[in-house]
Amino acid sequence: MKANCWMGTRHVQVEDVPDPKILNSRDAIIRITNTAICGSDLHLYNGFVPTMKRGDIMGHEFMGEVVELGKDVRNLAIGDRVVVPFPIACGHCLQCEREMYSLCENSNPNAWMAEKLWGYSPCGIFGYSHMLGGYAGGQAEYARVPFADIGPIKIPDNLDDEKVLFLSDIFPTGYMAADMCGIQPGDIVAVWGCGPVGQFAIKSAYMLGAERVIAIDRFKYRLDWAREKAGAETINYEEVNELEALPQMTGGRGPDHCIDAVGMEGHAPGLEGAYDKVKTNLFLETDRPAALRHAIMACRSGGTVSVAGVYSGLIDKFPMGVIVNRSLTLRSGQCHVQRYMRPLLERIQNGEIDPSFVISHRLPLRNAAEGYEKFVNKDDNCLKVVLKT
Ligand SMILES: [Zn+2]
Ligand SMILES: [Zn+2]
């Protein structure tokens, strides 16, 4: 089959690779119809995530048709259309029973690698380094899906692929970011980052009762998207310092909740940006947490800072004093996608949201490398790339 493989920093390539096979009785093989490039794939692309190997198949956002089933998968049938959640989860361990699927204790065969960095291991993830299981990803014609009786969700015939594809990651991820805020009716929510997860965080904050959502980015087209398609007020932080603008826009108190949908490759103008650049180049910090620092500084006293952006290691100049002295709550986590898929599918079916609003580019799988280039360089107003097999 064809698959998009990581060949080194800033280098992906579609290669011929062996077809996946059923290895365990709870596996399924999916013939992929649509798959997407995620902002977190760019961290792999840019070489920020350790334990990638040349030839690894990328991708954790995919859907398709069931073509083969292990004997213990009884809830799916050959020919079913399914969306696959990015966290691989067994469904029966302590964490899965608490619906903390991205913390599954049974799905990372390379747990020891993650333990070295993080103390304990989270779940395995498709196409996301050997440290997170070394699983082949879904930017391919086929994928093996472990624990297929727990993860994939069956899609009704009347819903197009593009409406449901993002149930695999970015819609639930944006929704969980808003959910973690504990939004009360009338609240004001600020969202750093108007990439796809940021767009879904904005929409989700409204669905959960926010009265106003203020979005912060530095790219005009992404801010326009947030305003026109997601309904946010916007701040371009290269034109206006958001730490001065946000109090003015919120009666001097700050937003009730702040969402970081940027993660470890944040930018900041001036001295702060230069500081993080030097520190990461010298390996004195691994991540550039500008958005997180600003979210903490801007948040109303007693509010919540919710982190949906991906961080991998160590950060510097973390304003802990603000969290303690202003009673902030910091929440985070890789999304527990399995928890959200059904309720969010219902919202799609009810017409509350059409997740395809984030798609800017559609390309055949064979042009995956072009998709990564466009996405990483933000060429041609690229917001979200869907690859068609
Ligand atoms: Zn993703
Ligand atoms: Zn589990």
Short mmCIF file of C-alpha atoms in Angstrom, two decimals, residues 6 9-10 42-50:
data_model
loop_
_atom_site.label_atom_id
_atom_site.label_comp_id
_atom_site.label_asym_id
_atom_site.label_seq_id
_atom_site.Cartn_x
_atom_site.Cartn_y
_atom_site.Cartn_z
CA TRP A 6 8.56 10.44 8.11
CA THR A 9 13.17 16.61 9.93
CA ARG A 10 11.03 18.56 7.43
CA LEU A 42 3.97 19.47 12.46
CA HIS A 43 5.80 18.94 15.76
CA LEU A 44 7.00 15.60 14.33
CA TYR A 45 7.71 17.21 10.97
CA ASN A 46 9.76 19.96 12.61
CA GLY A 47 11.72 17.42 14.62
CA PHE A 48 10.41 18.44 18.06
CA VAL A 49 9.32 14.96 19.13
CA PRO A 50 12.01 12.40 19.98
#
